Amino acid sequence: MKTMQWLIRREYWEHKGMLVWVPLAIAALMLVVTLAMAIKGHNAEIHIDMPEGRAGGVAVHMGERQQQALVDVISGTYPVAAAPLYITLGFIVFFYSLGALYEERRDRSLLFWKSLPVSDTATVLSKALLALLLIPLGMVVLALATALVIILLGMGVLALKGTNVLPALLTSATFWLTPLKVLSLLPVYLLWALPTVGWLLLVSSWARSKVFLWAVGTPLLSAALLAWATKAFGLALDMEWVFSHIISRLLVSVVPGSWFSDGALRAPVEHAGRGAAGADNVHGVVDALFAQSWAVVATPNLWLGAIAGVGMILAAIWLRRRREEG
C-alpha cells in the first residue's frame, strides 16, 4: 500500500504541470472572467426569461414563484457552470495516459526506476489508477468548487439588483445533493474510460517514437482500410457499428458523458426535454441524464470495453517488464 502511495506521489511530482497547474489555471481564469463580468454588469440591465414570467432592468424584482423557479433550476444544474473543466478532464487523462510509459523510456529514467524494488505491475497500475480514478476525482471536486463560486458570484450580483435568492438556494436539499450525484458517476466514468486508458498505456509501452500518431492513426487507418474493403469487396461490415463500438471506445471514452453517443441511452434524455415546461422540464432532463448514465453499467458495450481495457493494461505490464532498453 505504501509503495502504491509513493508511486502515485511520484506521478504527481513528475506531471505537476499537467495534473495540478493546468486545471487550477483554467479554474482561476473562469473565476476571473466571471468576476469581471459581475463587476462590469453591476450597473447593466439584467433580463431573465422563464415560463413563470419575465424579470429585468437595472433592478430585478421577482415574485415568490419566480424566485422558487430560479432556485429549482440552479440547484439542479449549477455544476454545468464548470463545463470547461469537464472537457479539460478528457484531454488531461488522454495525454497523461499516452505519455505515462513512453516518457520514462524516452528520457531513459526507466533504467533508474527499474533499479528500485518496485514491480512493473505496481508501476503500471499506479498510472492506470491515477488516470481512471484520482485525476477524475480531483477534477470533479475542483469543477464543483469552481461552479459553486461562480453561482455565488451570480447570486451576489442578483442580490445587488434587488432579488436575494441565496438563502433559499442554500436551504435547498437539491443544491447539496446535486454534487453527490455528480461524484456518484465516477465509477461509471472509470469503467467507461478503461478501453481508452488501456489502449493509450499499451501504445505508450511499445511505441519508440511518434506515440500520438501510433495511438490515433492506427485505429483510424484500420477503420479506413475496413471501410475501403467493405466498399470494394462487398463485405458485410457495419462500419457505423465499428466506429461507435471500437474506434470511438479506443479514442474518446475518456471524455465525460461520451456514453451518450449510444442512441438508446440518449433517447430518454431527449424525450425528457420535450416534457413539462419550466423547472419541471429542467429537473426531468437532469434526472434522465443521471439515470441514463447509471444505466450504461447494464450495457454489454461498457463491460466488453472494460474487459478489453484490462487486457490492454496487462499487455502494457508485460511489455514494460520485457522491454530491452539501449
XYZ file of C-alpha atoms in Angstrom:
326
model
C 0.000 0.000 0.000
C 2.830 2.409 0.880
C 4.521 1.516 -2.411
C 1.397 2.445 -4.351
C 1.086 5.739 -2.455
C 4.725 6.536 -3.218
C 4.251 5.708 -6.914
C 1.197 7.953 -7.139
C 3.082 10.802 -5.454
C 5.875 10.290 -7.954
C 3.407 10.698 -10.805
C 2.151 13.972 -9.348
C 5.720 15.211 -8.904
C 6.665 14.366 -12.486
C 3.448 15.692 -14.065
C 2.623 18.561 -11.722
C 2.185 20.991 -14.610
C -0.441 18.875 -16.359
C -2.185 17.417 -13.313
C -2.164 20.403 -10.954
C -1.306 23.742 -12.535
C -3.295 23.416 -15.763
C -6.643 22.652 -14.012
C -6.017 25.342 -11.391
C -5.133 27.872 -14.093
C -8.312 27.122 -16.045
C -10.438 27.319 -12.883
C -8.781 30.618 -11.917
C -9.351 32.021 -15.408
C -13.015 31.068 -15.252
C -13.387 32.813 -11.899
C -11.569 35.928 -13.105
C -13.798 36.163 -16.185
C -16.905 35.631 -14.044
C -15.795 38.277 -11.545
C -15.021 40.726 -14.340
C -18.447 40.163 -15.864
C -20.059 40.600 -12.441
C -18.249 43.900 -11.847
C -18.910 45.163 -15.360
C -22.542 44.137 -15.212
C -23.211 45.714 -11.822
C -24.935 48.697 -13.396
C -26.133 46.896 -16.501
C -29.611 45.667 -17.163
C -30.413 42.026 -16.495
C -33.236 40.202 -18.205
C -34.364 36.752 -17.095
C -36.944 34.896 -19.150
C -38.752 31.982 -17.534
C -42.089 30.260 -18.093
C -43.141 31.746 -14.737
C -42.607 35.266 -16.046
C -40.014 37.802 -17.162
C -37.877 39.911 -14.864
C -35.365 42.554 -15.898
C -33.904 46.024 -15.700
C -31.243 47.734 -13.606
C -33.163 46.434 -10.590
C -34.589 42.923 -10.723
C -37.731 42.161 -8.760
C -39.184 38.673 -8.755
C -42.247 37.248 -7.184
C -42.052 34.302 -4.826
C -42.979 31.891 -7.590
C -40.295 33.235 -9.914
C -37.656 33.076 -7.186
C -38.524 29.477 -6.368
C -38.390 28.529 -10.038
C -34.939 30.099 -10.334
C -33.719 28.268 -7.213
C -35.075 24.963 -8.535
C -33.237 25.366 -11.843
C -29.929 26.489 -10.344
C -29.862 23.897 -7.570
C -30.056 21.029 -10.037
C -27.823 22.353 -12.790
C -25.099 24.558 -11.282
C -22.264 22.008 -11.821
C -22.669 22.723 -15.544
C -21.149 26.154 -14.887
C -17.745 24.412 -14.763
C -18.187 22.651 -18.122
C -14.723 23.712 -19.411
C -13.121 21.727 -16.587
C -15.026 18.552 -17.512
C -13.790 18.935 -21.090
C -10.272 19.527 -19.788
C -10.527 16.268 -17.834
C -10.809 14.294 -21.075
C -7.708 15.943 -22.548
C -5.636 15.517 -19.379
C -6.471 11.824 -18.982
C -5.801 11.212 -22.686
C -2.389 12.867 -22.854
C -1.282 11.673 -19.427
C -2.047 8.052 -20.361
C -0.404 8.492 -23.749
C 2.897 9.626 -22.258
C 2.837 7.716 -18.985
C 5.115 4.852 -20.101
C 6.656 6.479 -23.169
C 8.247 9.468 -21.427
C 10.234 7.323 -18.985
C 11.687 5.388 -21.912
C 12.428 8.491 -23.966
C 14.406 10.214 -21.195
C 15.794 6.819 -20.055
C 14.614 7.333 -16.478
C 13.132 3.851 -16.870
C 16.575 2.431 -16.136
C 16.603 4.196 -12.769
C 13.072 3.155 -11.823
C 13.770 -0.453 -12.781
C 16.732 -0.443 -10.404
C 14.355 0.146 -7.489
C 12.487 -2.686 -5.713
C 9.200 -1.779 -7.400
C 7.442 -4.203 -9.713
C 6.345 -3.330 -13.240
C 2.828 -4.349 -12.265
C 2.681 -1.825 -9.423
C 4.146 0.912 -11.611
C 1.673 0.465 -14.477
C -1.280 0.012 -12.124
C -0.389 3.244 -10.317
C -0.542 5.084 -13.639
C -3.855 3.433 -14.534
C -5.302 4.250 -11.098
C -4.275 7.865 -11.479
C -5.821 8.149 -14.952
C -9.045 6.310 -14.141
C -9.857 7.485 -10.621
C -7.609 10.066 -8.985
C -7.392 12.583 -11.843
C -11.187 12.445 -12.462
C -11.874 12.738 -8.721
C -9.624 15.764 -8.366
C -11.033 17.426 -11.483
C -14.654 16.862 -10.412
C -14.004 18.279 -6.941
C -12.281 21.299 -8.483
C -15.113 21.713 -11.007
C -17.776 21.577 -8.290
C -15.904 24.123 -6.168
C -15.464 26.408 -9.193
C -19.128 26.097 -10.156
C -20.149 26.899 -6.580
C -18.078 30.101 -6.541
C -19.435 31.124 -9.961
C -23.012 30.617 -8.788
C -22.372 32.531 -5.557
C -20.952 35.425 -7.568
C -24.028 35.370 -9.792
C -26.337 35.283 -6.788
C -24.409 38.197 -5.302
C -24.980 40.298 -8.425
C -28.647 39.354 -8.399
C -28.901 40.340 -4.725
C -27.408 43.748 -5.529
C -30.119 44.094 -8.164
C -32.796 43.682 -5.523
C -33.516 39.939 -5.529
C -31.770 37.766 -2.952
C -32.403 34.066 -3.559
C -29.232 32.872 -1.833
C -30.933 31.825 1.444
C -33.488 29.768 -0.471
C -30.699 28.239 -2.584
C -28.577 27.254 0.405
C -31.541 25.644 2.160
C -32.497 23.619 -0.931
C -31.834 19.900 -0.470
C -31.280 19.534 -4.214
C -28.467 22.088 -4.067
C -26.458 19.799 -1.742
C -27.492 16.502 -3.346
C -26.500 17.520 -6.874
C -22.698 17.385 -6.277
C -23.117 13.969 -4.625
C -24.910 12.778 -7.764
C -22.042 14.068 -9.911
C -19.476 12.294 -7.713
C -21.531 9.093 -7.914
C -20.804 8.973 -11.658
C -17.071 8.406 -11.057
C -17.399 4.574 -11.074
C -19.286 4.833 -14.372
C -16.520 7.004 -15.805
C -13.826 4.624 -14.534
C -15.393 1.622 -16.252
C -16.272 3.511 -19.433
C -12.792 5.043 -19.815
C -10.961 1.719 -19.368
C -10.579 0.850 -23.075
C -9.112 4.241 -23.975
C -6.757 4.325 -20.986
C -5.752 0.704 -21.627
C -5.102 1.391 -25.319
C -3.058 4.518 -24.621
C -0.965 2.771 -21.955
C -0.383 -0.113 -24.347
C 0.798 2.195 -27.125
C 2.851 4.182 -24.625
C 4.628 0.999 -23.570
C 5.786 -0.117 -27.047
C 5.921 2.882 -29.417
C 9.513 4.090 -29.783
C 8.534 7.446 -31.306
C 5.546 9.438 -32.616
C 3.367 7.908 -29.937
C 0.383 10.168 -30.776
C 0.381 9.067 -34.399
C 0.502 5.424 -33.371
C -2.306 5.825 -30.835
C -4.663 7.808 -33.042
C -3.516 6.837 -36.522
C -3.638 3.066 -36.057
C -7.379 2.861 -35.227
C -8.335 5.472 -37.823
C -6.227 3.910 -40.575
C -7.576 0.461 -39.722
C -11.126 1.806 -39.913
C -10.373 3.472 -43.249
C -8.997 0.203 -44.664
C -12.042 -1.701 -43.410
C -14.360 0.879 -44.971
C -12.476 0.564 -48.275
C -12.599 -3.246 -48.151
C -16.314 -3.141 -47.373
C -16.996 -0.997 -50.413
C -14.539 -2.739 -52.729
C -15.335 -6.351 -51.900
C -18.878 -6.079 -50.583
C -18.026 -7.225 -47.067
C -20.929 -7.396 -44.659
C -19.400 -4.993 -42.154
C -21.436 -2.355 -40.342
C -18.912 0.489 -40.318
C -21.139 2.650 -38.154
C -21.012 -0.090 -35.516
C -17.221 -0.380 -35.901
C -16.763 3.348 -35.328
C -19.168 3.587 -32.375
C -18.153 0.370 -30.589
C -14.447 0.063 -31.383
C -12.810 3.219 -32.753
C -14.586 5.713 -30.506
C -14.169 3.427 -27.486
C -10.412 3.354 -28.099
C -10.046 7.102 -28.590
C -12.761 9.165 -26.906
C -14.057 7.139 -23.957
C -12.106 9.416 -21.592
C -14.491 12.274 -22.451
C -17.099 12.533 -19.661
C -20.562 11.700 -20.938
C -19.314 10.130 -24.158
C -21.543 7.146 -23.367
C -24.442 9.268 -24.670
C -23.190 8.586 -28.176
C -25.383 5.489 -27.787
C -28.760 6.473 -29.163
C -30.602 4.104 -26.808
C -29.151 5.935 -23.802
C -29.643 9.381 -25.319
C -33.288 8.946 -26.357
C -34.845 9.119 -22.833
C -32.913 12.345 -22.163
C -34.187 13.887 -25.393
C -37.706 12.720 -24.560
C -37.476 14.281 -21.089
C -36.555 17.573 -22.732
C -39.903 17.604 -24.541
C -41.931 17.138 -21.379
C -43.158 19.653 -18.850
C -42.183 23.300 -19.058
C -40.085 25.394 -16.687
C -38.236 23.977 -13.700
C -40.018 20.622 -14.036
C -38.584 20.280 -17.539
C -35.055 21.046 -16.306
C -35.333 18.575 -13.443
C -36.683 15.955 -15.812
C -33.681 16.342 -18.128
C -31.185 16.312 -15.233
C -32.789 13.222 -13.670
C -32.748 11.485 -17.054
C -29.063 12.366 -17.529
C -28.102 10.755 -14.232
C -30.439 7.777 -14.667
C -29.165 7.003 -18.163
C -25.559 7.483 -17.061
C -26.044 4.826 -14.403
C -27.987 2.674 -16.883
C -24.867 2.342 -19.051
C -23.496 -0.045 -16.403
C -26.056 -2.599 -17.573
C -24.897 -2.491 -21.215
C -22.563 -5.043 -22.851
C -20.736 -2.152 -24.527
C -19.376 -0.967 -21.182
C -18.330 -4.371 -19.883
C -16.764 -5.602 -23.111
C -14.805 -2.366 -23.295
C -13.765 -2.695 -19.655
C -12.541 -6.262 -20.214
C -10.610 -5.143 -23.291
C -9.139 -2.252 -21.299
C -7.964 -4.565 -18.528
C -6.421 -6.860 -21.134
C -4.518 -3.976 -22.707
C -3.257 -2.809 -19.305
C -1.966 -6.337 -18.633
C -0.275 -6.287 -22.041
C 1.350 -2.940 -21.149
C 2.709 -4.500 -17.944
C 4.102 -7.438 -19.933
C 5.759 -5.138 -22.465
C 7.325 -2.935 -19.797
C 8.702 -5.980 -17.996
C 10.339 -7.349 -21.155
C 11.295 -4.155 -22.921
C 15.001 -4.023 -23.686
C 16.357 -0.526 -23.342
C 19.566 0.671 -25.023
